[in-house]
Short mmCIF file of N, CA and C in Angstrom, two decimals:
data_model
loop_
_atom_site.label_atom_id
_atom_site.label_comp_id
_atom_site.label_asym_id
_atom_site.label_seq_id
_atom_site.Cartn_x
_atom_site.Cartn_y
_atom_site.Cartn_z
N MET A 1 88.94 155.68 149.89
CA MET A 1 89.91 156.73 149.35
C MET A 1 91.25 155.99 149.25
N THR A 2 91.99 156.15 148.01
CA THR A 2 93.07 155.53 147.37
C THR A 2 94.40 156.04 147.74
N HIS A 3 95.46 155.36 148.68
CA HIS A 3 96.27 155.93 148.67
C HIS A 3 97.46 155.05 148.26
N GLY A 4 98.69 155.63 147.49
CA GLY A 4 99.73 154.48 147.06
C GLY A 4 99.11 153.64 146.36
N HIS A 5 99.66 152.27 146.79
CA HIS A 5 99.25 150.99 146.22
C HIS A 5 98.01 150.08 146.99
N GLY A 6 97.51 151.04 148.18
CA GLY A 6 96.42 150.20 148.59
C GLY A 6 95.53 151.27 148.78
N LEU A 7 94.41 150.46 149.70
CA LEU A 7 93.31 151.53 149.99
C LEU A 7 93.35 151.67 151.80
N VAL A 8 92.82 153.05 152.07
CA VAL A 8 93.01 153.71 153.31
C VAL A 8 91.56 154.16 153.36
N TYR A 9 91.19 153.91 154.83
CA TYR A 9 89.69 154.29 155.05
C TYR A 9 89.97 155.15 156.22
N GLU A 10 89.22 155.85 156.69
CA GLU A 10 88.97 156.80 157.78
C GLU A 10 88.26 156.27 158.91
N THR A 11 87.24 155.23 158.59
CA THR A 11 86.72 154.41 159.37
C THR A 11 86.47 152.94 159.09
N MET A 12 85.78 152.16 160.08
CA MET A 12 85.80 150.99 159.88
C MET A 12 84.35 150.70 158.91
N GLU A 13 83.31 151.90 159.33
CA GLU A 13 82.01 151.55 158.47
C GLU A 13 82.34 152.06 157.15
N GLU A 14 83.18 152.64 157.02
CA GLU A 14 83.40 153.21 155.34
C GLU A 14 84.22 151.91 154.57
N ALA A 15 85.12 151.43 155.21
CA ALA A 15 85.60 150.25 154.67
C ALA A 15 84.55 149.11 154.42
N ALA A 16 83.68 148.80 155.41
CA ALA A 16 82.75 147.69 155.36
C ALA A 16 81.76 148.16 154.49
N ASP A 17 81.14 149.34 154.29
CA ASP A 17 80.32 149.73 153.26
C ASP A 17 80.92 149.48 151.72
N GLU A 18 82.26 149.94 151.75
CA GLU A 18 82.77 149.41 150.03
C GLU A 18 83.02 148.21 150.04
N ILE A 19 83.43 147.41 151.00
CA ILE A 19 83.65 146.25 150.89
C ILE A 19 82.14 144.93 150.68
N LEU A 20 80.94 145.63 151.54
CA LEU A 20 79.95 144.70 151.09
C LEU A 20 79.23 145.22 149.59
N THR A 21 79.54 146.45 149.48
CA THR A 21 79.03 147.16 148.06
C THR A 21 79.48 145.91 146.98
N LEU A 22 81.18 145.74 147.15
CA LEU A 22 81.57 145.06 146.00
C LEU A 22 81.13 143.69 146.02
N ILE A 23 81.19 142.98 147.22
CA ILE A 23 80.64 141.72 147.20
C ILE A 23 79.18 141.87 146.56
N SER A 24 78.13 142.65 147.09
CA SER A 24 77.09 142.53 146.70
C SER A 24 76.74 142.14 144.94
N LYS A 25 77.78 142.68 144.03
CA LYS A 25 77.85 142.57 142.52
C LYS A 25 78.21 141.04 142.24
N PHE A 26 78.72 140.30 143.17
CA PHE A 26 79.16 139.06 143.07
C PHE A 26 78.00 137.87 143.70
N VAL A 27 77.76 138.04 144.93
CA VAL A 27 76.74 137.43 145.60
C VAL A 27 75.47 137.63 145.69
N ASP A 28 74.69 136.71 145.09
CA ASP A 28 73.39 137.37 144.81
C ASP A 28 72.37 136.46 146.33
N VAL A 29 72.68 137.23 147.13
CA VAL A 29 71.62 137.07 148.52
C VAL A 29 71.29 138.26 149.09
N ASN A 30 70.46 138.32 149.92
CA ASN A 30 69.55 139.41 150.37
C ASN A 30 70.36 140.20 151.36
N THR A 31 70.82 139.21 152.37
CA THR A 31 71.60 140.08 153.48
C THR A 31 72.87 139.37 153.99
N PHE A 32 73.69 139.95 153.82
CA PHE A 32 75.20 139.69 154.80
C PHE A 32 75.99 140.79 155.03
N PHE A 33 76.82 140.37 156.49
CA PHE A 33 77.19 141.62 156.72
C PHE A 33 78.56 141.11 157.61
N ILE A 34 79.10 142.29 157.95
CA ILE A 34 80.38 142.40 159.11
C ILE A 34 80.10 142.74 160.45
N ALA A 35 80.44 141.87 161.44
CA ALA A 35 80.33 141.75 162.60
C ALA A 35 81.41 141.61 163.71
N LYS A 36 81.27 141.91 164.61
CA LYS A 36 82.27 142.07 165.56
C LYS A 36 81.96 141.01 166.82
N ASN A 37 82.30 140.08 166.87
CA ASN A 37 81.58 138.76 168.05
C ASN A 37 82.91 138.64 169.00
N ASP A 38 82.64 139.06 170.35
CA ASP A 38 83.43 138.76 171.40
C ASP A 38 83.08 137.58 172.24
N LYS A 39 82.39 136.99 171.85
CA LYS A 39 81.52 135.52 172.49
C LYS A 39 80.83 135.99 173.79
N ILE A 40 80.40 137.45 173.86
CA ILE A 40 79.77 137.42 174.81
C ILE A 40 78.59 138.49 174.11
N ASP A 41 79.11 139.31 173.00
CA ASP A 41 78.43 140.33 172.28
C ASP A 41 78.44 139.82 170.69
N VAL A 42 77.40 140.29 170.10
CA VAL A 42 77.66 140.38 168.75
C VAL A 42 77.31 141.46 168.08
N ASN A 43 78.20 142.24 167.44
CA ASN A 43 77.73 143.73 166.97
C ASN A 43 77.73 144.00 165.46
N ILE A 44 76.78 144.09 164.67
CA ILE A 44 76.52 144.53 163.36
C ILE A 44 77.28 145.32 163.04
N ILE A 45 78.37 145.53 162.37
CA ILE A 45 79.23 146.70 162.11
C ILE A 45 78.16 147.40 160.91
N HIS A 46 78.11 146.21 159.94
CA HIS A 46 77.62 146.91 158.46
C HIS A 46 76.88 146.08 157.88
N ALA A 47 75.46 146.23 157.42
CA ALA A 47 74.84 145.41 156.89
C ALA A 47 74.32 145.62 155.50
N PHE A 48 74.33 144.55 154.92
CA PHE A 48 73.91 144.76 153.17
C PHE A 48 72.68 143.94 152.97
N ASN A 49 71.66 145.00 152.85
CA ASN A 49 70.04 144.31 152.62
C ASN A 49 69.71 144.57 151.34
N ARG A 50 69.60 143.67 150.39
CA ARG A 50 69.48 143.90 148.81
C ARG A 50 67.88 144.47 148.96
N ASN A 51 66.71 143.58 149.40
CA ASN A 51 65.59 144.19 149.30
C ASN A 51 64.92 144.32 150.23
N ASP A 52 64.80 143.31 151.11
CA ASP A 52 64.43 143.32 152.47
C ASP A 52 65.31 143.25 153.74
N VAL A 53 64.95 144.23 154.50
CA VAL A 53 65.80 144.70 155.55
C VAL A 53 65.89 143.44 156.90
N VAL A 54 66.70 142.51 156.44
CA VAL A 54 66.60 141.65 157.61
C VAL A 54 67.25 141.92 158.79
N LEU A 55 68.51 142.37 158.51
CA LEU A 55 69.33 142.87 159.64
C LEU A 55 70.06 144.56 159.46
N PRO A 56 69.61 145.12 160.46
CA PRO A 56 70.33 146.48 159.99
C PRO A 56 71.34 146.63 160.58
N SER A 57 72.47 147.52 160.11
CA SER A 57 73.51 147.94 160.50
C SER A 57 73.62 148.68 162.18
N GLY A 58 74.34 148.34 162.80
CA GLY A 58 74.30 148.81 164.14
C GLY A 58 73.55 147.91 164.99
N PHE A 59 72.73 146.84 164.76
CA PHE A 59 72.10 145.77 165.78
C PHE A 59 73.01 144.87 166.54
N GLU A 60 72.62 145.02 168.16
CA GLU A 60 73.51 144.27 168.85
C GLU A 60 72.72 143.12 169.58
N THR A 61 73.12 142.02 169.98
CA THR A 61 72.74 141.21 170.29
C THR A 61 73.66 140.45 171.62
N LEU A 62 73.00 139.20 172.44
CA LEU A 62 74.12 138.55 172.95
C LEU A 62 74.43 137.37 172.21
N TYR A 63 75.65 137.12 172.16
CA TYR A 63 76.43 136.22 171.51
C TYR A 63 75.41 134.72 171.67
N ARG A 64 74.96 134.34 173.21
CA ARG A 64 74.17 133.23 173.34
C ARG A 64 72.52 133.05 172.56
N ASP A 65 72.35 134.26 172.02
CA ASP A 65 70.85 134.61 171.53
C ASP A 65 71.18 134.59 169.83
N SER A 66 72.49 134.58 169.21
CA SER A 66 72.48 134.75 168.19
C SER A 66 72.60 133.33 167.24
N TYR A 67 72.38 133.41 166.25
CA TYR A 67 72.67 132.13 165.34
C TYR A 67 72.43 132.26 164.20
#
């Protein structure tokens, strides 16, 4: 949603979707994502998977198990 000179989004997921869609036009990789990391848990807010689903949006894991 456009508002004035900047962009305004209703949700973090809406912003993440638009950002990852834009990045996907310039970055030729299968998977990239936006995550929340508090050094205890890692929560994938939104993931972009071009061909194969490697990491789904909404995936959660312990920080110590992520790499």
